[in-house]
Amino acid sequence: MNAIQLIIELKSSLLVASTHYGDENSRISLEYIPGSTIKGAVIHQFVKQDTFTDQDIYSKDATFRKYFFDDQVIFLNAYPYNSTFFDHPRAIPVPLSWQTEKQNLEEQNNEREVFDYAYDDDADLNQAKTEPRKFFWQVPERISDEPIRYPLISPKMISTVHNMSVHPHIKKPDSSTVFRYDVIAPKQVFCSYILFKDEALLKSIEPLVPTGSVFLGGSRSARYGHTHITKVEVKNWEEFESQGDDSDDDVVITLLSDMILKDSSGEPSFDFSLALKKHLNLTSKPKPVRAFIKTGIAGGFNRKWGLPIIQDPVILKGSCFVYHKNEFSDLNTLKSDTQWGLGERISDGFGRIGINLVGNASFETYIPSIEASETAPVSSESEYLIKQFIEKTIQKRIDQKLLSYLAEVESTNPPENTQLNKIRILAKQAVRSPLDENLEISRFFEANMKELAFLQFDRRFLVIRHEKYTWRAWIIKMIKDADGFAQLGFQKQDYQVLGESYTPDQAKKAEVAYRIIEAVADKVIKEKR
């Protein structure tokens, strides 16, 4: 099948909240990036380039529905990525049937033997425990006569704590709140694929897939979710490769993502065999020989509404079902008929299926090394201090140049202080999340302003460094250019610190631009008092 490969490098921690029921002030992220999150980023690009004025029309527009809701385009979950495994660089979920000795876990033995109970549930284990690592790469390795080895990994998670206080320097129980996030750590790389049932759709959607610096997930105002995305078009892509041979009596079906099933009345269901019967048009419901199932809840969040979406009971990824081979006509047909997924919300990456992923009752495992090109090494303490010093030095230079900039700002008949204060507040909000496309300041002059207020910005002037602008033209220019360093007159030598060259990213450039707007408004307000 034709696909677009997305390689997603985390520049900062990523929060894609799961539906856990813990403390109301805590959030636990999923250990992967859902397909719905990636689809949301593509929808955002579609909305930006489209000419619709009424966004409600999207639900009725045939093109929009074909792109995003008719299961013609499928956005797969992003799982850990390793470029050294060329054939299958994207990891897939570890089956729940994989068991290991409890002693191996206690001793933290990463190169441990794993037994697949889907093939042999009589393995001689003293204390069997489910393999805790979450993902593996389907690249079996055999060295001479040694047993087969598979690389396994779990994404690195970290805990962060935030304090929100009414008074920043005063911490009291009645005025302070502590938030804790368990998030995916930065400096990791994930891989997703966008699948297309029609190659023409690939050509239409490919330009909409964002690349470069992209923010994903929640808490973006706290600088979570900063990623760098690279896309590559892939021909004849396959998500997995079936192992084993024709002499095997059993077929092992593993869920490669969560699956949402509904019965004939539309109620949630966990009857995978019945869903398989209906999907494949079988004459009878296949009976599983063994099954390893875990259920849960899948939800989501709509950023436009600012509300969570409906939660669905799901069969969790990694769940396994073992059937006799004679339940199906042949394996190739089974694989072909399930290649696009099964169940609800297929376009969001739900319902992915793998068939005979391993084919061995036991094998060795290990944790692969990560290349420096994929994941940057952890900075030493001295490197961290140098980085902090460079950032503080640049910040001091920004402050100094901003003071010089303000000294050259003149406004003899500015807008009223109430209007300027509104601009100052909106600019301050934008500083916290400078790359958010939905910033209110960006729509300030389009939000049905009263004519009197509009004219205050459109007919009154300010002079900055001997150049005359209307207030409206200057603010729009600052937002559009989004480069505060250029506005402040930074030269090449201003970026040099300790022999290192500081390169601001787009978020920092936009942040400084909004700081300039805030500072100019604040200066004029004070001068009018």
Short mmCIF file of C-alpha atoms in Angstrom, two decimals:
data_model
loop_
_atom_site.label_atom_id
_atom_site.label_comp_id
_atom_site.label_asym_id
_atom_site.label_seq_id
_atom_site.Cartn_x
_atom_site.Cartn_y
_atom_site.Cartn_z
CA MET A 1 0.00 0.00 0.00
CA ASN A 2 1.08 3.62 -0.54
CA ALA A 3 1.94 5.63 2.55
CA ILE A 4 3.62 8.72 3.92
CA GLN A 5 6.14 8.02 6.66
CA LEU A 6 6.36 10.62 9.45
CA ILE A 7 9.46 10.71 11.64
CA ILE A 8 8.64 12.74 14.74
CA GLU A 9 11.51 13.94 16.94
CA LEU A 10 10.54 15.32 20.34
CA LYS A 11 12.23 18.65 21.05
CA SER A 12 10.40 18.99 24.37
CA SER A 13 8.31 16.78 26.62
CA LEU A 14 5.04 15.57 25.12
CA LEU A 15 1.70 15.28 26.93
CA VAL A 16 -1.06 13.29 25.25
CA ALA A 17 -3.24 12.66 28.28
CA SER A 18 -4.69 9.21 28.87
CA THR A 19 -8.08 8.60 30.50
CA HIS A 20 -6.75 7.64 33.92
CA TYR A 21 -8.80 8.30 37.03
CA GLY A 22 -6.20 9.71 39.39
CA ASP A 23 -5.79 13.05 41.10
CA GLU A 24 -7.66 15.85 39.32
CA ASN A 25 -4.47 17.93 39.23
CA SER A 26 -2.35 15.24 37.56
CA ARG A 27 -2.11 14.03 33.99
CA ILE A 28 -0.52 10.82 32.72
CA SER A 29 0.49 10.78 29.07
CA LEU A 30 0.11 7.89 26.69
CA GLU A 31 3.42 6.23 25.76
CA TYR A 32 2.85 6.87 22.08
CA ILE A 33 1.41 9.56 19.81
CA PRO A 34 -2.17 8.69 18.74
CA GLY A 35 -3.13 8.80 15.09
CA SER A 36 -5.92 11.23 15.99
CA THR A 37 -3.31 13.73 17.24
CA ILE A 38 -1.46 13.53 13.93
CA LYS A 39 -4.72 13.79 11.99
CA GLY A 40 -5.57 16.92 13.99
CA ALA A 41 -2.33 18.56 12.84
CA VAL A 42 -3.20 17.82 9.20
CA ILE A 43 -6.77 19.11 9.66
CA HIS A 44 -5.30 22.30 11.09
CA GLN A 45 -3.29 22.79 7.88
CA PHE A 46 -6.42 22.10 5.80
CA VAL A 47 -8.40 24.73 7.71
CA LYS A 48 -5.60 27.30 7.30
CA GLN A 49 -5.43 26.95 3.52
CA ASP A 50 -9.17 26.62 2.87
CA THR A 51 -11.53 29.45 1.97
CA PHE A 52 -14.54 28.38 4.04
CA THR A 53 -15.81 31.13 6.30
CA ASP A 54 -18.29 28.99 8.19
CA GLN A 55 -16.35 26.16 9.82
CA ASP A 56 -19.56 24.21 10.42
CA ILE A 57 -19.60 23.50 6.69
CA TYR A 58 -16.72 21.06 7.18
CA SER A 59 -19.08 18.44 8.56
CA LYS A 60 -21.07 18.61 5.30
CA ASP A 61 -18.23 19.07 2.82
CA ALA A 62 -17.61 15.89 0.77
CA THR A 63 -13.89 16.54 0.30
CA PHE A 64 -13.32 17.18 3.99
CA ARG A 65 -15.17 14.02 4.98
CA LYS A 66 -13.32 11.93 2.38
CA TYR A 67 -9.98 13.20 3.67
CA PHE A 68 -10.61 12.75 7.37
CA PHE A 69 -13.76 10.79 8.30
CA ASP A 70 -14.62 8.19 5.64
CA ASP A 71 -11.73 5.82 6.44
CA GLN A 72 -10.18 6.50 3.03
CA VAL A 73 -7.11 7.96 4.74
CA ILE A 74 -5.76 6.26 7.87
CA PHE A 75 -3.48 7.97 10.40
CA LEU A 76 -1.53 5.34 12.34
CA ASN A 77 -0.25 5.77 15.88
CA ALA A 78 3.37 6.91 16.16
CA TYR A 79 5.48 4.28 17.92
CA PRO A 80 9.25 4.30 18.73
CA TYR A 81 11.56 4.61 15.72
CA ASN A 82 15.02 3.19 14.98
CA SER A 83 16.57 3.80 11.55
CA THR A 84 18.99 0.88 11.91
CA PHE A 85 16.07 -1.51 11.44
CA PHE A 86 15.61 -0.53 7.83
CA ASP A 87 12.84 -2.98 6.90
CA HIS A 88 10.68 -2.21 9.94
CA PRO A 89 11.93 1.03 11.60
CA ARG A 90 8.63 1.56 13.43
CA ALA A 91 8.17 -0.59 16.52
CA ILE A 92 4.87 -2.38 17.21
CA PRO A 93 3.18 -3.27 20.52
CA VAL A 94 4.46 -6.22 22.54
CA PRO A 95 1.79 -8.99 22.64
CA LEU A 96 0.16 -9.62 26.02
CA SER A 97 0.98 -13.31 25.57
CA TRP A 98 4.69 -12.68 26.16
CA GLN A 99 5.80 -13.92 29.59
CA THR A 100 9.14 -13.98 31.42
CA GLU A 101 10.53 -15.07 34.78
CA LYS A 102 9.80 -12.74 37.67
CA GLN A 103 13.43 -13.11 38.76
CA ASN A 104 14.61 -11.57 35.48
CA LEU A 105 12.50 -8.48 36.18
CA GLU A 106 13.74 -8.18 39.76
CA GLU A 107 17.35 -8.41 38.59
CA GLN A 108 16.64 -5.92 35.77
CA ASN A 109 18.07 -8.34 33.24
CA ASN A 110 17.36 -6.64 29.92
CA GLU A 111 18.73 -9.52 27.84
CA ARG A 112 16.18 -12.01 29.11
CA GLU A 113 14.36 -14.94 27.60
CA VAL A 114 10.70 -14.44 26.77
CA PHE A 115 8.08 -17.16 26.25
CA ASP A 116 5.11 -16.61 23.95
CA TYR A 117 2.10 -18.30 25.55
CA ALA A 118 0.17 -17.85 22.32
CA TYR A 119 2.27 -20.73 20.94
CA ASP A 120 2.97 -22.67 24.13
CA ASP A 121 1.06 -22.03 27.35
CA ASP A 122 2.86 -24.91 29.11
CA ALA A 123 6.25 -23.19 29.28
CA ASP A 124 8.20 -24.21 32.38
CA LEU A 125 8.34 -20.93 34.31
CA ASN A 126 8.58 -20.73 38.10
CA GLN A 127 6.86 -17.34 38.38
CA ALA A 128 5.57 -16.07 35.05
CA LYS A 129 5.16 -12.31 34.63
CA THR A 130 3.93 -10.37 31.62
CA GLU A 131 6.80 -8.76 29.70
CA PRO A 132 6.67 -5.09 30.84
CA ARG A 133 8.44 -3.49 27.88
CA LYS A 134 5.83 -1.94 25.61
CA PHE A 135 7.15 -2.20 22.04
CA PHE A 136 9.37 -4.39 19.87
CA TRP A 137 10.83 -4.23 16.38
CA GLN A 138 9.91 -7.12 14.11
CA VAL A 139 13.52 -7.75 13.06
CA PRO A 140 14.44 -11.23 14.37
CA GLU A 141 18.19 -11.64 14.70
CA ARG A 142 20.00 -14.97 14.71
CA ILE A 143 23.76 -15.15 15.33
CA SER A 144 25.14 -18.57 14.28
CA ASP A 145 23.48 -21.19 16.49
CA GLU A 146 22.26 -18.73 19.12
CA PRO A 147 18.50 -18.39 19.75
CA ILE A 148 16.53 -15.74 17.87
CA ARG A 149 16.66 -12.27 19.47
CA TYR A 150 14.16 -9.41 19.29
CA PRO A 151 14.81 -5.77 20.28
CA LEU A 152 12.35 -4.39 22.86
CA ILE A 153 11.91 -0.92 24.30
CA SER A 154 9.66 1.28 26.41
CA PRO A 155 9.57 5.03 25.75
CA LYS A 156 11.22 7.05 28.49
CA MET A 157 8.74 8.91 30.70
CA ILE A 158 9.47 11.72 33.16
CA SER A 159 7.46 13.46 35.88
CA THR A 160 7.21 17.24 35.97
CA VAL A 161 5.67 19.45 38.62
CA HIS A 162 4.11 22.90 38.11
CA ASN A 163 2.90 25.35 40.73
CA MET A 164 0.12 27.82 39.96
CA SER A 165 -0.23 30.63 42.50
CA VAL A 166 -2.39 33.71 42.76
CA HIS A 167 0.72 35.54 43.97
CA PRO A 168 3.87 34.21 42.25
CA HIS A 169 6.14 34.60 45.28
CA ILE A 170 3.67 33.45 47.94
CA LYS A 171 2.82 29.77 48.33
CA LYS A 172 -0.25 29.03 50.47
CA PRO A 173 -2.71 26.10 50.47
CA ASP A 174 -5.65 28.34 49.61
CA SER A 175 -3.94 30.24 46.78
CA SER A 176 -1.53 27.70 45.25
CA THR A 177 -2.14 24.54 43.26
CA VAL A 178 0.41 21.88 42.35
CA PHE A 179 0.05 20.08 39.02
CA ARG A 180 1.98 16.91 38.17
CA TYR A 181 2.43 15.60 34.65
CA ASP A 182 3.85 12.20 33.69
CA VAL A 183 4.97 12.90 30.13
CA ILE A 184 7.04 11.42 27.30
CA ALA A 185 10.62 12.63 27.74
CA PRO A 186 12.24 14.76 25.02
CA LYS A 187 15.05 13.63 22.71
CA GLN A 188 13.13 10.55 21.54
CA VAL A 189 12.00 9.70 18.02
CA PHE A 190 8.67 8.20 16.97
CA CYS A 191 7.37 7.01 13.62
CA SER A 192 3.89 7.08 12.12
CA TYR A 193 2.43 6.31 8.71
CA ILE A 194 -0.50 7.82 6.83
CA LEU A 195 -2.15 5.19 4.62
CA PHE A 196 -4.20 5.87 1.48
CA LYS A 197 -6.74 3.58 -0.17
CA ASP A 198 -6.53 5.76 -3.29
CA GLU A 199 -3.18 7.05 -4.57
CA ALA A 200 -4.90 10.23 -5.78
CA LEU A 201 -5.67 11.06 -2.15
CA LEU A 202 -1.97 10.81 -1.33
CA LYS A 203 -1.18 13.51 -3.88
CA SER A 204 -3.93 15.73 -2.47
CA ILE A 205 -3.10 15.34 1.21
CA GLU A 206 0.70 15.22 1.05
CA PRO A 207 1.02 19.05 0.85
CA LEU A 208 -1.17 19.35 3.97
CA VAL A 209 1.11 17.19 6.13
CA PRO A 210 3.14 19.62 8.27
CA THR A 211 6.91 19.34 8.49
CA GLY A 212 9.56 21.09 10.53
CA SER A 213 8.61 22.60 13.88
CA VAL A 214 5.14 21.39 14.92
CA PHE A 215 3.41 21.46 18.31
CA LEU A 216 1.40 18.36 19.30
CA GLY A 217 -0.58 17.33 22.36
CA GLY A 218 -1.61 19.39 25.38
CA SER A 219 -0.21 22.15 27.62
CA ARG A 220 1.40 23.94 24.69
CA SER A 221 1.41 27.22 26.59
CA ALA A 222 3.89 25.56 28.98
CA ARG A 223 6.02 24.64 25.93
CA TYR A 224 5.07 20.97 25.90
CA GLY A 225 4.70 19.14 22.61
CA HIS A 226 7.39 20.83 20.50
CA THR A 227 8.35 18.35 17.76
CA HIS A 228 10.24 18.28 14.49
CA ILE A 229 8.52 16.27 11.74
CA THR A 230 10.07 14.81 8.59
CA LYS A 231 7.92 13.14 5.94
CA VAL A 232 8.86 10.59 3.27
CA GLU A 233 6.62 8.96 0.65
CA VAL A 234 6.82 5.15 0.81
CA LYS A 235 5.80 2.61 -1.84
CA ASN A 236 4.53 -0.93 -1.14
CA TRP A 237 4.65 -0.47 2.62
CA GLU A 238 3.65 -3.25 5.02
CA GLU A 239 3.06 -2.79 8.74
CA PHE A 240 4.28 -6.27 9.68
CA GLU A 241 5.65 -9.48 8.20
CA SER A 242 4.00 -12.80 9.06
CA GLN A 243 6.40 -15.37 10.54
CA GLY A 244 6.18 -19.17 10.74
CA ASP A 245 5.27 -21.54 7.89
CA ASP A 246 2.30 -23.31 6.36
CA SER A 247 2.69 -26.31 8.69
CA ASP A 248 1.58 -24.29 11.71
CA ASP A 249 -1.87 -25.32 12.92
CA ASP A 250 -2.74 -22.05 14.64
CA VAL A 251 -3.16 -18.43 13.61
CA VAL A 252 -2.18 -15.77 16.15
CA ILE A 253 -3.90 -12.39 15.69
CA THR A 254 -2.44 -9.49 17.69
CA LEU A 255 -3.92 -6.00 17.99
CA LEU A 256 -1.39 -3.39 16.88
CA SER A 257 -3.55 -0.58 18.25
CA ASP A 258 -6.59 -0.23 20.49
CA MET A 259 -9.80 -1.54 18.94
CA ILE A 260 -13.33 -0.12 19.30
CA LEU A 261 -16.12 -2.62 18.62
CA LYS A 262 -19.89 -2.11 18.62
CA ASP A 263 -22.63 -4.74 18.55
CA SER A 264 -25.69 -4.69 16.28
CA SER A 265 -27.48 -2.27 18.62
CA GLY A 266 -24.54 0.13 18.72
CA GLU A 267 -23.47 -0.78 22.25
CA PRO A 268 -19.76 -1.29 23.11
CA SER A 269 -18.57 -4.86 22.61
CA PHE A 270 -15.47 -6.90 23.39
CA ASP A 271 -16.45 -9.85 21.19
CA PHE A 272 -13.54 -9.84 18.75
CA SER A 273 -14.52 -13.21 17.23
CA LEU A 274 -17.99 -11.95 16.32
CA ALA A 275 -16.51 -8.80 14.76
CA LEU A 276 -14.11 -10.98 12.77
CA LYS A 277 -16.99 -13.16 11.54
CA LYS A 278 -18.94 -10.14 10.28
CA HIS A 279 -15.92 -8.45 8.73
CA LEU A 280 -14.78 -11.57 6.85
CA ASN A 281 -18.32 -12.81 6.05
CA LEU A 282 -17.61 -16.17 7.68
CA THR A 283 -20.38 -18.75 7.92
CA SER A 284 -19.75 -19.32 11.63
CA LYS A 285 -18.14 -17.46 14.49
CA PRO A 286 -14.51 -18.59 14.93
CA LYS A 287 -13.69 -20.03 18.35
CA PRO A 288 -10.41 -18.91 19.93
CA VAL A 289 -8.13 -21.61 21.30
CA ARG A 290 -6.51 -19.11 23.64
CA ALA A 291 -6.91 -15.39 24.21
CA PHE A 292 -4.92 -12.77 26.09
CA ILE A 293 -7.10 -9.69 26.46
CA LYS A 294 -6.91 -6.39 28.28
CA THR A 295 -9.60 -3.72 28.05
CA GLY A 296 -9.59 -0.02 28.75
CA ILE A 297 -11.02 3.37 27.81
CA ALA A 298 -10.01 5.56 24.87
CA GLY A 299 -10.86 9.23 24.76
CA GLY A 300 -9.54 12.39 23.21
CA PHE A 301 -9.65 16.17 23.34
CA ASN A 302 -11.10 18.73 20.93
CA ARG A 303 -8.91 21.86 21.00
CA LYS A 304 -11.51 23.97 19.14
CA TRP A 305 -14.19 23.24 21.74
CA GLY A 306 -11.76 23.01 24.65
CA LEU A 307 -13.57 19.84 25.76
CA PRO A 308 -12.86 16.10 25.91
CA ILE A 309 -14.56 13.94 23.31
CA ILE A 310 -16.73 10.89 23.99
CA GLN A 311 -14.86 8.00 25.62
CA ASP A 312 -15.13 4.49 24.19
CA PRO A 313 -14.41 1.11 25.81
CA VAL A 314 -11.62 -0.59 23.84
CA ILE A 315 -9.71 -3.83 23.56
CA LEU A 316 -6.17 -2.62 24.24
CA LYS A 317 -3.27 -2.97 21.83
CA GLY A 318 -1.21 -6.12 22.38
CA SER A 319 -4.27 -8.30 23.00
CA CYS A 320 -3.89 -11.72 21.31
CA PHE A 321 -6.35 -14.24 19.90
CA VAL A 322 -5.29 -17.74 18.83
CA TYR A 323 -7.47 -19.64 16.32
CA HIS A 324 -7.18 -22.93 14.47
CA LYS A 325 -6.04 -22.27 10.92
CA ASN A 326 -9.03 -24.11 9.45
CA GLU A 327 -11.35 -21.36 10.78
CA PHE A 328 -10.22 -19.24 7.80
CA SER A 329 -9.95 -19.92 4.08
CA ASP A 330 -6.26 -18.99 3.85
CA LEU A 331 -3.81 -16.64 5.57
CA ASN A 332 -3.22 -14.40 2.55
CA THR A 333 -6.93 -13.65 2.29
CA LEU A 334 -7.12 -13.03 6.04
CA LYS A 335 -4.21 -10.61 5.84
CA SER A 336 -5.62 -8.84 2.79
CA ASP A 337 -9.13 -8.47 4.23
CA THR A 338 -7.87 -6.97 7.51
CA GLN A 339 -5.09 -4.72 6.17
CA TRP A 340 -7.19 -1.54 6.58
CA GLY A 341 -8.26 -2.34 10.15
CA LEU A 342 -11.34 -3.52 11.96
CA GLY A 343 -13.97 -1.76 14.09
CA GLU A 344 -14.69 1.93 14.70
CA ARG A 345 -12.54 5.05 14.16
CA ILE A 346 -10.21 3.30 11.74
CA SER A 347 -9.05 6.64 10.31
CA ASP A 348 -7.68 7.54 13.77
CA GLY A 349 -5.45 4.46 13.80
CA PHE A 350 -7.75 2.20 15.82
CA GLY A 351 -8.31 -1.45 14.92
CA ARG A 352 -4.90 -2.38 13.47
CA ILE A 353 -4.24 -6.12 13.23
CA GLY A 354 -1.06 -8.22 12.99
CA ILE A 355 -1.00 -11.91 12.04
CA ASN A 356 1.65 -14.41 13.22
CA LEU A 357 4.12 -11.74 14.32
CA VAL A 358 6.71 -14.07 15.86
CA GLY A 359 6.23 -17.78 15.15
CA ASN A 360 8.46 -18.95 18.03
CA ALA A 361 7.48 -20.26 21.45
CA SER A 362 10.56 -18.68 23.07
CA PHE A 363 13.31 -16.24 22.14
CA GLU A 364 15.88 -13.87 23.60
CA THR A 365 15.36 -10.11 23.90
CA TYR A 366 17.55 -7.04 24.26
CA ILE A 367 17.34 -3.24 24.34
CA PRO A 368 18.84 -1.73 21.16
CA SER A 369 21.32 1.11 21.26
CA ILE A 370 20.06 4.44 20.00
CA GLU A 371 22.10 6.26 17.40
CA ALA A 372 23.33 9.76 18.17
CA SER A 373 21.59 11.02 15.03
CA GLU A 374 18.23 9.87 16.40
CA THR A 375 18.47 10.77 20.04
CA ALA A 376 20.84 13.39 21.34
CA PRO A 377 23.03 12.27 24.26
CA VAL A 378 22.15 13.54 27.69
CA SER A 379 24.05 16.76 28.38
CA SER A 380 26.69 16.75 31.06
CA GLU A 381 26.35 19.19 33.94
CA SER A 382 28.91 21.55 32.42
CA GLU A 383 27.16 21.53 29.03
CA TYR A 384 23.87 22.28 30.75
CA LEU A 385 25.39 25.23 32.63
CA ILE A 386 26.93 26.61 29.43
CA LYS A 387 23.57 26.38 27.67
CA GLN A 388 21.86 28.17 30.57
CA PHE A 389 24.52 30.90 30.53
CA ILE A 390 24.10 31.44 26.77
CA GLU A 391 20.31 31.71 27.07
CA LYS A 392 20.56 34.17 29.98
CA THR A 393 23.11 36.28 28.10
CA ILE A 394 20.88 36.44 25.02
CA GLN A 395 17.94 37.37 27.24
CA LYS A 396 19.94 40.27 28.74
CA ARG A 397 20.78 41.50 25.24
CA ILE A 398 17.10 41.30 24.29
CA ASP A 399 16.20 43.41 27.35
CA GLN A 400 18.91 45.99 26.55
CA LYS A 401 17.89 46.33 22.91
CA LEU A 402 14.22 46.51 23.90
CA LEU A 403 14.98 49.52 26.13
CA SER A 404 16.77 51.19 23.21
CA TYR A 405 13.83 50.38 20.95
CA LEU A 406 11.31 51.91 23.38
CA ALA A 407 13.38 55.09 23.60
CA GLU A 408 12.72 55.62 19.88
CA VAL A 409 8.94 55.14 20.10
CA GLU A 410 6.74 58.25 19.87
CA SER A 411 2.95 58.50 19.83
CA THR A 412 1.42 61.96 20.14
CA ASN A 413 -2.24 60.97 19.95
CA PRO A 414 -2.45 57.28 20.90
CA PRO A 415 -5.60 55.15 21.37
CA GLU A 416 -7.38 55.27 24.71
CA ASN A 417 -5.77 53.40 27.60
CA THR A 418 -8.61 50.86 27.71
CA GLN A 419 -7.83 49.83 24.13
CA LEU A 420 -4.08 49.81 24.70
CA ASN A 421 -4.51 47.74 27.83
CA LYS A 422 -6.48 45.18 25.82
CA ILE A 423 -3.60 44.92 23.34
CA ARG A 424 -1.10 44.64 26.20
CA ILE A 425 -3.02 41.75 27.82
CA LEU A 426 -3.41 39.87 24.53
CA ALA A 427 0.29 40.26 23.74
CA LYS A 428 1.19 38.97 27.20
CA GLN A 429 -0.99 35.91 26.60
CA ALA A 430 0.70 35.34 23.25
CA VAL A 431 4.17 35.35 24.85
CA ARG A 432 3.23 32.14 26.68
CA SER A 433 2.25 30.29 23.48
CA PRO A 434 3.73 32.22 20.54
CA LEU A 435 3.14 29.58 17.84
CA ASP A 436 -0.50 28.90 18.65
CA GLU A 437 -2.52 29.61 15.49
CA ASN A 438 -5.61 30.49 17.54
CA LEU A 439 -4.13 33.44 19.44
CA GLU A 440 -6.75 36.09 20.12
CA ILE A 441 -4.39 38.94 19.28
CA SER A 442 -4.12 37.58 15.71
CA ARG A 443 -7.87 38.12 15.29
CA PHE A 444 -8.10 41.36 17.27
CA PHE A 445 -9.04 43.56 14.30
CA GLU A 446 -11.37 40.94 12.80
CA ALA A 447 -13.54 40.30 15.85
CA ASN A 448 -16.41 42.67 14.99
CA MET A 449 -14.81 45.65 16.72
CA LYS A 450 -16.91 48.71 17.23
CA GLU A 451 -16.14 51.37 14.66
CA LEU A 452 -14.92 53.88 17.26
CA ALA A 453 -12.44 51.39 18.72
CA PHE A 454 -11.28 50.33 15.26
CA LEU A 455 -10.64 53.91 14.18
CA GLN A 456 -8.47 54.53 17.24
CA PHE A 457 -5.98 52.02 15.85
CA ASP A 458 -6.53 52.73 12.15
CA ARG A 459 -6.38 56.56 12.27
CA ARG A 460 -3.83 57.17 15.00
CA PHE A 461 -0.10 56.96 14.47
CA LEU A 462 3.14 56.14 16.18
CA VAL A 463 6.71 56.76 15.05
CA ILE A 464 9.32 54.06 15.63
CA ARG A 465 12.92 54.75 14.69
CA HIS A 466 11.81 57.59 12.40
CA GLU A 467 9.26 55.43 10.55
CA LYS A 468 5.56 56.32 10.79
CA TYR A 469 2.84 53.65 11.12
CA THR A 470 -0.78 53.48 12.09
CA TRP A 471 -1.18 51.45 15.26
CA ARG A 472 -3.14 48.82 13.37
CA ALA A 473 -0.55 48.49 10.57
CA TRP A 474 2.32 48.21 13.06
CA ILE A 475 0.64 45.52 15.18
CA ILE A 476 -0.34 43.47 12.11
CA LYS A 477 3.22 43.76 10.76
CA MET A 478 4.71 42.57 14.06
CA ILE A 479 2.37 39.57 14.16
CA LYS A 480 2.93 38.67 10.50
CA ASP A 481 6.73 38.99 10.56
CA ALA A 482 6.93 37.22 13.94
CA ASP A 483 10.64 38.01 14.32
CA GLY A 484 11.40 40.16 17.34
CA PHE A 485 15.15 39.73 16.91
CA ALA A 486 15.03 41.45 13.51
CA GLN A 487 12.83 44.25 14.90
CA LEU A 488 15.32 44.89 17.71
CA GLY A 489 18.18 45.05 15.22
CA PHE A 490 20.15 41.97 16.24
CA GLN A 491 23.36 41.61 14.23
CA LYS A 492 25.53 38.54 13.68
CA GLN A 493 27.82 39.40 16.59
CA ASP A 494 24.86 39.74 18.96
CA TYR A 495 24.20 36.00 18.63
CA GLN A 496 27.76 35.07 19.67
CA VAL A 497 28.33 33.94 23.28
CA LEU A 498 31.44 32.09 24.52
CA GLY A 499 32.41 31.36 20.94
CA GLU A 500 29.06 29.68 20.31
CA SER A 501 26.43 30.97 17.90
CA TYR A 502 22.91 31.13 19.33
CA THR A 503 20.15 30.35 16.83
CA PRO A 504 16.64 31.28 17.98
CA ASP A 505 13.82 29.03 16.82
CA GLN A 506 10.58 30.41 15.40
CA ALA A 507 8.86 30.19 18.78
CA LYS A 508 11.52 32.41 20.38
CA LYS A 509 11.38 34.92 17.51
CA ALA A 510 7.61 35.20 17.84
CA GLU A 511 7.82 35.43 21.63
CA VAL A 512 10.16 38.44 21.42
CA ALA A 513 7.85 40.09 18.84
CA TYR A 514 4.90 39.83 21.23
CA ARG A 515 7.08 41.17 24.07
CA ILE A 516 7.78 44.25 21.95
CA ILE A 517 4.05 44.85 21.37
CA GLU A 518 3.39 44.44 25.10
CA ALA A 519 6.24 46.80 26.05
CA VAL A 520 5.22 49.53 23.58
CA ALA A 521 1.60 49.45 24.77
CA ASP A 522 2.76 49.56 28.40
CA LYS A 523 5.08 52.53 27.72
CA VAL A 524 2.35 54.59 26.04
CA ILE A 525 -0.18 53.78 28.80
CA LYS A 526 2.23 55.05 31.46
CA GLU A 527 3.01 58.21 29.48
CA LYS A 528 -0.71 59.07 29.26
CA ARG A 529 -1.30 58.80 33.01
#
